[in-house]
Amino acid sequence: MSATALFRGRLLWFEREPAGGDDTTAFHYIEDGAIAVADGTIAWSGDWSELPADYRSDDYVDHRPHLILPGFVDCHIHFPQGQVVASYAGSLLEWLNTYTFVEEQKYADPAHAGRMADRFLSMLLAHGTTTAIAYGSVHKGSVDALLGAAVSRGMRMIAGKVMMDRNAPEPLTDTPQSGYDDTNALIAQWHGKDRVEVAVTPRFALTSTEAQMEMAGALVREHPECLVQTHLSENHREIETVAELFPWSKDYTDIYDHYGLLGPKTLFGHCIHQGPREMERMAESGSVAVFCPTSNLFLGSGLFDLDKMRGTTPATRHAVATDIGGGTNWSMLRTLDEGYKVLNLQGQRYHPLRSFYQATLGNAAALGMEDRIGRLAPGYEADFVVLDSASNPAMALRAETIETLSEELFLLQTLGDDRAVAASIVSGVTAHRRGNA
Ligand SMILES: [Zn+2]
């Protein structure tokens, strides 16, 4: 078989989460590497000098001296909030009511949703993110627009229509029945089409009635193939309010548990303030806690406690994400940097080998997609990011003294942003090149 595309550069990908800087069997690092792609899939990867004759060609994309990694995966992002980022809000509920619930109403207009879908995907690729799981607005058409745009670009994307039937402006509410019907229609139309999937997406318990939570539970039972995404334990005022709305609940986590929403397919955004009983249920159910550091700092929500996640039996699964637009940056590099600081404030360390594992294979595993994305291994979908460790003057200055891979990764996450993304490749095709945004 001949390759349809051939790439050369330094390769880095992970096999599992590294225990620390010395854990060299957890990852592959190839100084002069080759990736041969055929039909959107990696056909061969390894040392350039060992490239089989069948794949050899003078026509290759030379990314030396840059690093090629699997494309970043963003495990929590809001499609209709690209124009909410940088809104002057104090806390979660003020931010939602003053800015977000106003902006999301625009997505009732399919033309607006279509324009924004294209901008959204371009923005992800400019930041090296090749897969995301996104919240739409309440409007089914917002998800049609986003998944349609992802199909035309050949991207692996997951999205769901937000279900919300109380505590929001009337134009942004659905009903238990319409939320159920629209989600079912989206699944029928999009789930498994090319590389896109549909997620069951109740926004959070604060904006859903008991009847809607029942319907969300029914969708989860009827569609075990679908991921589920919602918010949990982000902000103290939010936690008090949901306790009033669901007075029978033991705690916030118990509400989702009651409706059958915990499980290995569910991603819970934030998970900052949960107590021991809640953590026990998170762990035994296999649910994923999603760390959104820039959002948690911007909205003053609190500090995600990674040791708390690792301290349960089994360890609680986790992921890392931008949470645009409560989050303040589309870049997973900026996100890892802020994540490092959030953990450091609690006396915890986030080794760069671990954080880059998390943004690639770790997040792919949180989505249950670690057999398709997150590695540069044969058989994997050919989504990569090409990173330039000297992409701005401060990075170039510091790069002069870098000696190890771990140092280079830490430089990338501490000083890097979209300028460090030299290219993003989707299904073996260069979908973004720096300077051509
Ligand atoms: Zn969110």
XYZ file of C-alpha atoms and ligand atoms in Angstrom:
438
model
C 0.000 0.000 0.000
C 1.361 3.460 -0.799
C 1.030 6.391 1.522
C -1.236 9.295 0.638
C 0.785 11.626 2.868
C 4.148 11.457 4.546
C 5.346 13.609 7.464
C 8.780 14.035 9.017
C 9.609 15.543 12.399
C 10.262 14.719 16.034
C 7.492 12.371 17.219
C 6.051 12.092 20.704
C 3.121 10.014 21.852
C 2.091 8.201 25.010
C 1.169 4.620 25.807
C -0.103 5.325 29.323
C 0.117 8.019 31.985
C 3.776 8.479 32.982
C 4.481 8.053 36.688
C 7.005 10.899 36.419
C 9.933 12.237 34.443
C 11.928 8.997 34.558
C 9.103 6.790 33.308
C 10.465 6.462 29.774
C 8.503 3.317 28.899
C 5.259 5.304 29.107
C 5.912 7.163 25.858
C 7.596 7.028 22.453
C 9.984 9.798 21.477
C 11.622 9.616 18.061
C 14.196 12.276 17.229
C 13.881 11.913 13.437
C 10.525 10.320 12.859
C 8.217 9.497 9.971
C 4.444 9.134 9.819
C 2.952 7.594 6.693
C -0.781 8.113 6.246
C -3.106 6.171 3.990
C -6.848 6.909 3.746
C -6.833 9.180 6.795
C -5.237 6.546 9.017
C -1.653 6.118 10.187
C -0.181 3.295 8.111
C 3.318 3.403 9.601
C 5.218 5.471 12.176
C 8.761 5.200 13.449
C 12.322 6.180 12.736
C 12.792 7.926 9.387
C 15.748 5.668 8.565
C 13.519 2.604 8.965
C 10.652 3.817 6.774
C 9.631 0.847 4.562
C 10.322 1.242 0.854
C 6.592 1.172 0.057
C 6.105 4.423 1.941
C 9.250 6.225 0.826
C 8.790 9.342 -1.222
C 10.624 12.589 -1.923
C 7.281 14.290 -1.524
C 6.887 14.652 2.229
C 5.978 17.418 4.684
C 9.105 18.281 6.628
C 8.245 19.557 10.109
C 11.766 19.290 11.528
C 12.796 20.541 14.071
C 9.241 20.735 15.439
C 7.482 18.193 17.641
C 4.583 16.180 16.225
C 2.060 14.950 18.797
C -1.416 13.487 18.508
C -3.904 16.358 18.145
C -5.151 17.860 21.392
C -8.537 16.736 22.716
C -10.759 19.248 24.538
C -13.192 17.509 26.918
C -15.442 20.464 27.800
C -16.235 23.430 25.564
C -19.330 25.453 24.649
C -19.871 26.021 20.929
C -22.105 29.126 21.351
C -19.680 30.899 23.700
C -16.874 31.977 21.363
C -18.186 35.520 21.716
C -18.778 35.229 25.471
C -15.083 34.817 26.344
C -13.731 37.860 28.168
C -17.117 39.046 29.501
C -16.706 41.037 32.697
C -18.460 38.807 35.221
C -17.754 37.972 38.830
C -19.153 34.501 39.347
C -20.900 31.678 37.518
C -24.552 32.670 37.941
C -23.917 36.366 37.161
C -21.902 35.339 34.098
C -24.649 33.003 32.866
C -27.508 35.455 33.334
C -25.778 38.624 32.185
C -23.882 37.411 29.142
C -24.189 33.754 28.256
C -27.966 33.356 28.251
C -28.184 36.470 26.064
C -25.569 35.316 23.568
C -26.906 31.776 23.232
C -30.283 33.108 22.019
C -28.615 34.145 18.748
C -28.172 30.469 17.884
C -31.884 30.152 17.151
C -30.856 31.586 13.763
C -29.397 28.784 11.599
C -27.410 31.287 9.520
C -25.666 32.598 12.653
C -25.063 29.053 13.916
C -23.596 28.061 10.556
C -21.211 31.016 10.423
C -20.113 30.413 14.008
C -19.639 26.663 13.468
C -17.028 27.387 10.856
C -15.283 29.947 13.067
C -15.413 27.548 16.030
C -13.719 24.687 14.182
C -11.096 27.006 12.669
C -10.346 28.325 16.140
C -9.903 24.811 17.558
C -7.507 23.852 14.764
C -5.530 27.084 15.107
C -4.890 26.015 18.705
C -3.963 22.420 17.820
C -7.214 20.849 19.021
C -8.474 18.221 16.596
C -11.277 16.680 18.698
C -13.693 18.212 21.201
C -16.883 17.347 23.009
C -19.031 20.467 22.811
C -22.236 21.813 24.286
C -24.550 23.374 21.703
C -27.236 25.889 22.585
C -30.767 24.715 23.439
C -31.549 24.832 19.712
C -31.242 21.578 17.791
C -30.072 23.632 14.806
C -26.916 24.683 16.651
C -25.788 21.055 16.796
C -26.839 20.431 13.189
C -24.597 23.359 12.200
C -21.620 22.256 14.271
C -21.690 18.564 13.355
C -22.385 19.382 9.700
C -19.307 21.610 9.616
C -17.238 18.904 11.356
C -18.326 16.298 8.799
C -17.305 18.561 5.926
C -13.867 19.022 7.527
C -13.485 15.324 8.375
C -13.054 16.131 12.080
C -13.809 13.852 15.023
C -16.318 15.884 17.050
C -18.976 15.154 19.637
C -21.784 17.589 20.444
C -25.163 17.726 22.100
C -28.140 20.026 22.280
C -28.374 21.568 25.729
C -31.520 20.551 27.608
C -32.806 23.310 29.853
C -36.419 23.800 30.963
C -36.211 26.190 33.912
C -34.182 29.045 35.400
C -33.308 30.441 31.980
C -34.912 33.023 29.649
C -37.984 31.671 27.866
C -36.389 31.671 24.357
C -33.646 29.421 25.727
C -35.867 26.777 27.270
C -37.168 23.519 25.857
C -39.588 21.074 27.473
C -38.865 17.587 28.783
C -40.538 16.165 25.662
C -38.936 18.488 23.094
C -35.497 18.047 24.668
C -35.964 14.294 24.416
C -37.309 14.417 20.848
C -34.632 16.815 19.566
C -31.836 14.744 21.111
C -33.284 11.580 19.579
C -33.514 13.288 16.189
C -29.882 14.425 16.452
C -28.750 10.906 17.331
C -30.652 9.450 14.377
C -29.221 12.038 11.996
C -25.619 12.367 13.178
C -24.424 9.734 15.634
C -21.743 7.636 13.931
C -21.899 9.631 10.675
C -18.296 9.839 9.464
C -16.393 10.908 12.580
C -19.098 12.710 14.580
C -21.172 11.654 17.569
C -24.013 13.064 19.648
C -23.858 13.493 23.440
C -26.838 13.620 25.800
C -26.464 17.128 27.280
C -28.606 18.310 30.200
C -26.921 21.648 30.979
C -26.978 21.118 34.748
C -29.461 20.255 37.464
C -30.111 23.943 38.152
C -31.763 24.447 34.736
C -33.663 21.157 34.474
C -36.916 20.116 36.180
C -37.305 16.663 37.656
C -39.353 15.729 34.569
C -36.475 16.750 32.298
C -33.936 14.896 34.405
C -36.143 11.790 34.023
C -36.087 12.276 30.252
C -32.294 12.671 30.268
C -32.074 9.402 32.185
C -34.330 7.733 29.602
C -32.077 8.952 26.772
C -29.035 7.543 28.540
C -30.743 4.152 29.001
C -31.972 4.072 25.410
C -28.651 5.182 23.898
C -25.808 3.484 25.774
C -23.612 4.288 22.748
C -23.773 8.019 23.517
C -21.534 10.063 25.776
C -23.209 12.278 28.386
C -22.022 15.721 29.494
C -23.157 18.103 32.211
C -21.854 20.367 34.987
C -21.357 19.405 38.635
C -20.217 21.165 41.784
C -18.648 24.259 40.266
C -19.771 27.103 42.506
C -21.091 27.375 46.090
C -24.199 29.396 45.176
C -25.005 26.853 42.451
C -24.640 23.989 44.943
C -26.985 25.683 47.446
C -29.573 26.328 44.728
C -29.660 22.764 43.422
C -29.995 21.515 47.008
C -33.163 23.650 47.294
C -34.468 22.454 43.911
C -33.931 18.769 44.770
C -34.577 18.723 48.549
C -34.574 14.918 48.714
C -30.994 14.668 47.393
C -28.098 13.610 49.627
C -25.833 16.019 47.704
C -25.334 17.392 44.170
C -23.821 14.166 42.772
C -26.788 12.219 44.143
C -29.145 14.142 41.849
C -27.436 12.860 38.695
C -27.064 9.446 40.307
C -30.810 9.308 41.033
C -31.616 9.792 37.324
C -29.064 7.231 36.146
C -26.617 9.774 34.747
C -23.441 8.545 36.460
C -21.257 6.121 34.536
C -18.178 5.651 32.367
C -19.739 7.557 29.452
C -20.443 10.691 31.543
C -18.191 13.751 31.697
C -18.893 16.089 34.599
C -17.481 19.584 34.162
C -15.654 21.055 37.198
C -16.222 18.708 40.231
C -14.533 21.165 42.573
C -16.432 20.985 45.852
C -17.571 17.357 46.140
C -17.351 15.591 49.499
C -16.103 12.046 50.231
C -19.454 10.348 49.615
C -19.731 12.016 46.224
C -16.171 11.078 45.303
C -16.881 7.475 46.200
C -19.828 7.447 43.769
C -17.759 9.182 41.065
C -15.043 6.559 41.403
C -17.177 3.426 41.558
C -19.361 4.567 38.658
C -16.356 5.292 36.411
C -17.588 8.864 35.802
C -15.107 11.450 34.508
C -14.345 14.700 36.380
C -13.267 17.440 33.949
C -10.667 19.953 35.137
C -11.271 23.399 33.569
C -8.541 25.548 35.139
C -8.885 28.842 33.251
C -12.646 28.833 33.792
C -12.377 27.955 37.472
C -9.926 30.815 38.027
C -11.798 33.347 35.875
C -15.165 32.729 37.555
C -13.548 32.350 40.979
C -15.147 28.916 41.329
C -12.376 27.145 43.215
C -9.406 24.818 42.837
C -9.743 21.385 41.226
C -8.082 18.848 43.514
C -6.280 16.204 41.450
C -4.986 14.359 44.537
C -8.607 13.975 45.648
C -9.372 12.276 42.296
C -6.345 10.003 42.572
C -7.103 9.235 46.230
C -10.334 7.297 45.619
C -10.477 3.538 45.009
C -10.326 3.096 42.120
C -8.897 6.476 41.129
C -11.562 8.816 39.746
C -11.176 9.268 36.000
C -10.423 12.798 34.947
C -9.868 14.970 31.887
C -8.686 18.513 31.198
C -10.509 21.141 29.154
C -10.758 24.796 28.160
C -14.457 25.383 29.018
C -14.678 28.197 26.491
C -16.379 30.673 27.186
C -16.165 30.554 31.011
C -12.603 29.552 30.235
C -10.376 32.296 28.934
C -8.245 30.589 26.313
C -8.836 28.147 23.457
C -5.312 26.783 23.840
C -4.715 23.489 25.613
C -1.169 24.765 26.249
C -2.516 27.780 28.151
C -4.957 25.434 29.907
C -2.166 23.107 31.063
C -0.211 26.100 32.336
C -3.125 27.353 34.426
C -3.766 23.773 35.546
C -0.202 23.586 36.795
C -0.758 26.754 38.863
C -4.093 25.572 40.283
C -2.435 22.364 41.472
C 0.693 24.120 42.693
C -1.477 26.351 44.911
C -2.562 23.133 46.650
C 0.950 21.746 46.971
C 0.418 19.351 44.041
C 2.649 18.912 40.998
C 1.658 18.441 37.374
C 4.658 16.984 35.562
C 4.703 18.061 31.889
C 4.856 14.435 30.721
C 1.602 13.882 32.612
C -0.073 17.033 31.377
C 0.779 16.331 27.715
C -0.376 12.738 28.197
C -3.636 14.132 29.552
C -4.228 16.591 26.694
C -3.752 13.780 24.139
C -4.226 10.088 25.022
C -5.627 10.801 28.507
C -8.466 12.925 27.179
C -9.064 10.435 24.350
C -9.455 7.752 27.041
C -11.888 9.969 28.956
C -14.051 9.867 25.813
C -13.545 6.104 25.438
C -11.782 6.771 22.112
C -8.246 5.716 23.045
C -8.366 2.995 20.406
C -8.879 5.571 17.609
C -7.241 8.862 18.583
C -4.478 9.998 20.938
C -1.546 7.944 19.610
C 0.733 8.186 16.579
C 0.541 4.430 16.106
C -0.471 2.452 13.000
C -4.235 2.072 12.744
C -4.923 5.356 14.544
C -6.749 8.218 12.900
C -4.182 10.646 11.486
C -4.876 13.747 13.616
C -1.710 15.566 14.754
C -0.513 18.855 16.102
C 2.914 20.249 15.188
C 4.461 22.295 17.991
C 7.244 24.870 17.688
C 9.051 25.347 21.000
C 10.675 28.626 19.942
C 7.624 30.305 18.458
C 7.829 33.651 20.194
C 10.805 35.713 21.391
C 10.457 34.673 25.044
C 10.281 31.005 24.073
C 13.258 31.328 21.730
C 15.287 32.937 24.517
C 14.452 30.209 27.009
C 14.748 27.407 24.428
C 18.496 28.092 24.171
C 19.018 26.484 27.578
C 16.575 23.562 27.221
C 18.247 20.146 27.414
C 15.557 17.524 27.975
C 12.179 16.608 26.496
C 10.448 17.304 29.821
C 11.991 20.784 29.915
C 10.841 21.444 26.379
C 7.271 20.329 27.139
C 7.189 22.487 30.242
C 8.395 25.456 28.194
C 5.644 24.779 25.628
C 2.920 24.700 28.278
C 4.271 27.639 30.258
C 5.007 30.087 27.428
C 3.212 28.549 24.450
C -0.076 29.538 22.820
C -1.529 29.379 19.300
C 1.740 30.763 17.916
C 3.376 27.502 19.000
C 1.020 25.539 16.736
C 2.915 25.325 13.442
C 0.237 23.108 11.894
C -2.777 20.949 12.659
C -3.405 17.839 10.591
C -6.848 16.220 10.354
C -7.214 12.759 8.815
C -3.753 13.137 7.301
C -4.506 16.486 5.657
C -2.988 19.780 6.818
C -6.071 21.647 8.033
C -4.291 24.594 9.641
C -0.923 26.145 8.994
C 0.396 28.946 11.196
C -0.131 32.330 9.590
C -2.990 31.068 7.400
C -5.760 31.242 10.019
Zn -19.140 24.509 30.891
